[in-house]
Short mmCIF file of C-alpha atoms in Angstrom, two decimals:
data_model
loop_
_atom_site.label_atom_id
_atom_site.label_comp_id
_atom_site.label_asym_id
_atom_site.label_seq_id
_atom_site.Cartn_x
_atom_site.Cartn_y
_atom_site.Cartn_z
CA GLU E 26 0.00 0.00 0.00
CA VAL E 27 1.32 3.40 -0.97
CA GLN E 28 1.80 5.68 2.02
CA LEU E 29 2.93 9.29 2.18
CA VAL E 30 3.36 10.80 5.63
CA GLU E 31 4.19 14.47 6.05
CA SER E 32 5.81 15.96 9.12
CA GLY E 33 7.55 19.12 10.26
CA GLY E 34 4.66 21.56 10.31
CA GLY E 35 4.01 23.94 13.15
CA LEU E 36 3.83 27.55 14.26
CA VAL E 37 6.56 29.88 12.98
CA GLN E 38 7.01 33.62 13.09
CA PRO E 39 6.97 35.73 9.93
CA GLY E 40 10.40 35.70 8.35
CA GLY E 41 11.20 32.36 9.91
CA SER E 42 12.07 29.00 8.40
CA LEU E 43 10.67 25.50 8.49
CA ARG E 44 11.55 22.17 6.93
CA LEU E 45 8.80 19.80 5.91
CA SER E 46 9.39 16.12 5.23
CA CYS E 47 7.37 13.47 3.46
CA ALA E 48 8.19 9.84 4.16
CA ALA E 49 7.18 7.45 1.41
CA SER E 50 6.58 3.71 1.58
CA GLY E 51 4.89 0.94 -0.35
CA PHE E 52 6.42 1.74 -3.73
CA THR E 53 9.74 2.27 -5.48
CA PHE E 54 10.23 5.87 -4.44
CA SER E 55 13.20 6.55 -6.72
CA SER E 56 11.03 5.88 -9.78
CA TYR E 57 8.48 8.60 -9.10
CA GLU E 58 8.31 12.35 -9.41
CA MET E 59 6.94 14.14 -6.38
CA ASN E 60 5.13 17.39 -5.69
CA TRP E 61 4.13 19.62 -2.81
CA VAL E 62 0.66 21.14 -2.85
CA ARG E 63 -0.77 23.46 -0.23
CA GLN E 64 -4.20 24.61 0.87
CA ALA E 65 -4.76 27.77 2.87
CA PRO E 66 -7.61 27.65 5.40
CA GLY E 67 -10.93 27.66 3.56
CA LYS E 68 -9.23 28.03 0.19
CA GLY E 69 -8.47 25.87 -2.82
CA LEU E 70 -5.46 23.77 -3.73
CA GLU E 71 -2.27 25.51 -4.83
CA TRP E 72 0.64 23.68 -6.43
CA VAL E 73 3.94 24.56 -4.75
CA SER E 74 6.81 22.55 -6.20
CA PHE E 75 7.88 19.58 -8.35
CA ILE E 76 10.95 17.38 -8.22
CA SER E 77 11.88 14.74 -10.75
CA SER E 78 12.66 11.16 -9.76
CA SER E 79 16.41 11.80 -9.85
CA GLY E 80 16.15 15.24 -8.24
CA ASN E 81 17.76 16.88 -11.26
CA THR E 82 14.68 18.79 -12.44
CA ILE E 83 12.85 21.13 -10.10
CA TYR E 84 10.06 23.65 -10.55
CA TYR E 85 8.36 26.10 -8.22
CA GLY E 86 5.17 28.08 -8.19
CA ASP E 87 5.59 31.83 -8.55
CA SER E 88 4.43 32.54 -5.00
CA VAL E 89 7.27 30.53 -3.41
CA LYS E 90 10.08 30.87 -5.96
CA GLY E 91 13.29 32.06 -4.30
CA ARG E 92 12.05 31.26 -0.80
CA PHE E 93 11.30 27.51 -0.88
CA THR E 94 13.63 24.66 -1.84
CA ILE E 95 12.53 21.15 -2.65
CA SER E 96 14.88 18.18 -2.30
CA ARG E 97 14.71 14.44 -2.05
CA ASP E 98 16.70 11.56 -0.60
CA ASN E 99 16.06 8.42 -2.61
CA ALA E 100 18.10 6.33 -0.17
CA LYS E 101 15.74 7.33 2.63
CA ASN E 102 12.54 7.44 0.55
CA SER E 103 11.80 11.00 1.48
CA VAL E 104 11.13 14.39 -0.05
CA HIS E 105 11.60 17.68 1.75
CA LEU E 106 10.49 21.26 1.46
CA HIS E 107 12.73 23.90 2.98
CA MET E 108 10.76 27.06 3.54
CA ASN E 109 12.48 30.36 4.23
CA SER E 110 11.27 33.94 4.65
CA LEU E 111 7.85 32.68 5.62
CA ARG E 112 4.88 34.99 5.33
CA ALA E 113 1.39 34.94 6.79
CA GLU E 114 0.06 33.94 3.39
CA ASP E 115 2.13 30.74 3.52
CA THR E 116 -0.18 29.49 6.28
CA ALA E 117 -1.69 26.31 4.89
CA ILE E 118 -1.88 22.55 5.03
CA TYR E 119 1.00 21.20 2.98
CA TYR E 120 0.49 17.93 1.14
CA CYS E 121 3.02 15.82 -0.66
CA ALA E 122 1.67 14.08 -3.72
CA ARG E 123 3.09 11.35 -5.91
CA GLN E 124 3.05 12.06 -9.63
CA ALA E 125 2.22 9.23 -11.99
CA TYR E 126 1.87 8.81 -15.74
CA GLY E 127 -0.67 6.88 -17.75
CA ASP E 128 -2.87 7.21 -20.82
CA TYR E 129 -0.76 10.11 -22.11
CA ALA E 130 -1.34 12.08 -18.94
CA TYR E 131 0.43 13.01 -15.74
CA TYR E 132 -1.54 13.19 -12.52
CA PHE E 133 -1.23 13.06 -8.74
CA ASP E 134 -2.30 9.56 -7.80
CA ASN E 135 -1.49 9.46 -4.10
CA TRP E 136 -1.53 12.15 -1.44
CA GLY E 137 -0.42 12.34 2.15
CA GLN E 138 -2.68 13.57 4.92
CA GLY E 139 -0.88 16.88 5.11
CA THR E 140 0.95 18.92 7.73
CA LEU E 141 -0.23 22.30 8.95
CA VAL E 142 2.06 25.31 8.77
CA THR E 143 0.97 28.43 10.60
CA VAL E 144 2.92 31.65 10.12
CA SER E 145 2.01 34.12 12.84
CA SER E 146 3.60 36.33 15.45
CA SER G 23 -6.46 34.39 -10.71
CA SER G 24 -6.29 30.69 -11.62
CA GLU G 25 -5.47 29.70 -15.18
CA LEU G 26 -8.04 26.95 -14.89
CA THR G 27 -11.58 28.19 -14.35
CA GLN G 28 -14.24 26.25 -12.50
CA ASP G 29 -17.72 27.21 -11.37
CA PRO G 30 -17.55 27.84 -7.61
CA ALA G 31 -20.65 25.82 -6.79
CA VAL G 32 -22.95 23.31 -8.44
CA SER G 33 -25.90 21.39 -7.07
CA VAL G 34 -27.60 18.20 -8.17
CA ALA G 35 -30.62 16.25 -7.03
CA LEU G 36 -29.94 12.84 -5.57
CA GLY G 37 -29.69 10.28 -8.35
CA GLN G 38 -29.44 12.82 -11.14
CA THR G 39 -26.52 13.60 -13.43
CA VAL G 40 -24.20 16.54 -12.96
CA ARG G 41 -21.31 17.88 -15.01
CA ILE G 42 -18.51 19.93 -13.50
CA THR G 43 -16.37 21.86 -15.96
CA CYS G 44 -12.85 23.24 -16.04
CA GLN G 45 -11.71 25.72 -18.69
CA GLY G 46 -8.21 26.72 -19.66
CA ASP G 47 -5.95 26.99 -22.68
CA ARG G 48 -3.51 24.42 -21.33
CA LEU G 49 -6.28 21.83 -21.59
CA ARG G 50 -5.96 22.02 -25.36
CA SER G 51 -2.54 20.39 -24.96
CA TYR G 52 -2.97 18.14 -21.94
CA TYR G 53 -5.73 16.20 -20.32
CA GLY G 54 -6.76 17.50 -16.94
CA SER G 55 -7.16 15.30 -13.91
CA TRP G 56 -9.85 15.53 -11.27
CA TYR G 57 -9.69 15.33 -7.50
CA GLN G 58 -12.38 14.96 -4.88
CA GLN G 59 -11.87 16.49 -1.47
CA LYS G 60 -14.19 16.04 1.47
CA PRO G 61 -13.97 18.25 4.57
CA GLY G 62 -10.93 17.55 6.68
CA GLN G 63 -9.53 15.03 4.22
CA ALA G 64 -6.77 14.97 1.64
CA PRO G 65 -7.70 15.14 -2.04
CA VAL G 66 -8.39 11.88 -3.85
CA LEU G 67 -7.81 11.31 -7.56
CA VAL G 68 -11.06 10.39 -9.34
CA ILE G 69 -10.30 10.84 -13.07
CA TYR G 70 -7.09 11.05 -15.10
CA GLY G 71 -6.15 11.01 -18.76
CA LYS G 72 -8.80 10.69 -21.42
CA ASN G 73 -11.26 9.01 -19.05
CA ASN G 74 -9.65 6.73 -16.50
CA ARG G 75 -10.71 5.93 -12.97
CA PRO G 76 -8.28 4.72 -10.32
CA SER G 77 -9.12 1.53 -8.54
CA GLY G 78 -11.93 2.05 -6.06
CA ILE G 79 -13.56 5.00 -7.81
CA PRO G 80 -17.17 4.20 -8.77
CA ASP G 81 -18.02 4.01 -12.46
CA ARG G 82 -20.58 6.80 -12.08
CA PHE G 83 -17.58 9.14 -12.38
CA SER G 84 -16.42 9.88 -15.92
CA GLY G 85 -14.32 12.46 -17.70
CA SER G 86 -14.18 14.11 -21.10
CA ARG G 87 -12.54 16.97 -22.92
CA SER G 88 -13.63 19.28 -25.73
CA GLY G 89 -11.35 22.06 -26.90
CA ASN G 90 -10.20 23.99 -23.84
CA THR G 91 -12.78 22.47 -21.50
CA ALA G 92 -12.45 19.37 -19.36
CA SER G 93 -15.55 17.91 -17.75
CA LEU G 94 -16.22 15.61 -14.85
CA THR G 95 -19.60 13.90 -15.02
CA ILE G 96 -21.29 12.09 -12.16
CA THR G 97 -24.12 9.92 -13.44
CA GLY G 98 -26.55 9.15 -10.65
CA ALA G 99 -25.06 11.35 -7.93
CA GLN G 100 -25.03 9.94 -4.42
CA ALA G 101 -25.04 11.73 -1.10
CA GLU G 102 -21.43 10.70 -0.53
CA ASP G 103 -20.39 12.56 -3.69
CA GLU G 104 -20.96 15.88 -1.95
CA ALA G 105 -17.48 17.37 -1.87
CA ASP G 106 -15.15 19.89 -3.44
CA TYR G 107 -13.82 18.95 -6.86
CA TYR G 108 -10.62 20.30 -8.37
CA CYS G 109 -9.17 19.96 -11.82
CA ASN G 110 -5.49 20.35 -12.58
CA SER G 111 -3.16 20.33 -15.53
CA ARG G 112 0.43 21.08 -16.24
CA ASP G 113 1.87 23.93 -18.25
CA SER G 114 1.34 23.82 -21.99
CA SER G 115 5.09 24.20 -22.53
CA GLY G 116 5.58 20.65 -21.35
CA ASN G 117 7.28 21.58 -18.10
CA HIS G 118 5.95 20.20 -14.83
CA LEU G 119 4.51 23.52 -13.81
CA TRP G 120 1.12 22.68 -12.47
CA VAL G 121 -2.00 24.65 -11.80
CA PHE G 122 -5.25 23.79 -10.07
CA GLY G 123 -8.66 25.15 -10.83
CA GLY G 124 -10.34 27.14 -8.09
CA GLY G 125 -12.55 24.20 -7.16
CA THR G 126 -16.26 23.44 -7.40
CA LYS G 127 -18.34 22.73 -4.33
CA LEU G 128 -20.87 20.06 -5.23
CA THR G 129 -24.05 19.91 -3.19
CA VAL G 130 -26.28 16.84 -3.50
CA LEU G 131 -29.87 17.80 -2.69
#
């Protein structure tokens, strides 16, 4: 069974930093691309970042570019999101999502339960 | 504003058919995928590609695409289908730059 378990969320002051982790199990982690997606309270889903299976290709959403860094450790089956210069508007539940491919389409086929990040003084 | 446009809310009578749409230029190049999210839960993939359902998703869920519009159809909506539904697609340039639609809240009456 595929499992994605996020951790590392919490309360942080504006301007602070936080490191989120997503532990993967139940599949060959090194074969899959991974993403982070967030959801502010009462709002919709917002894509945050993508990392290829090897870690060599990375993309970020405009709202986090230059502040967040995605990385992965295929030996430890984990993906991380380093968040710097945090702002109140970064307050959200952060989900990691596995990216899959089939029928000429990419999609997010498995999601973790999320970890809550609150940016407040 | 989101590059994928969804109606904020849609309602359907129990047992009837409802279509939820998602519009955006990137859908001309790539199929969208659809996610169901119930309160307090993580999103769940319901449709991907041309019209594929992951294991465990009822066959009353189906997908289609015409031009720049992707559609999720629920044929015979059930009370448990009441949820938020999101479409997403990646950038038309081929990069893995993703965007989600704003979401549609489905109410089953």
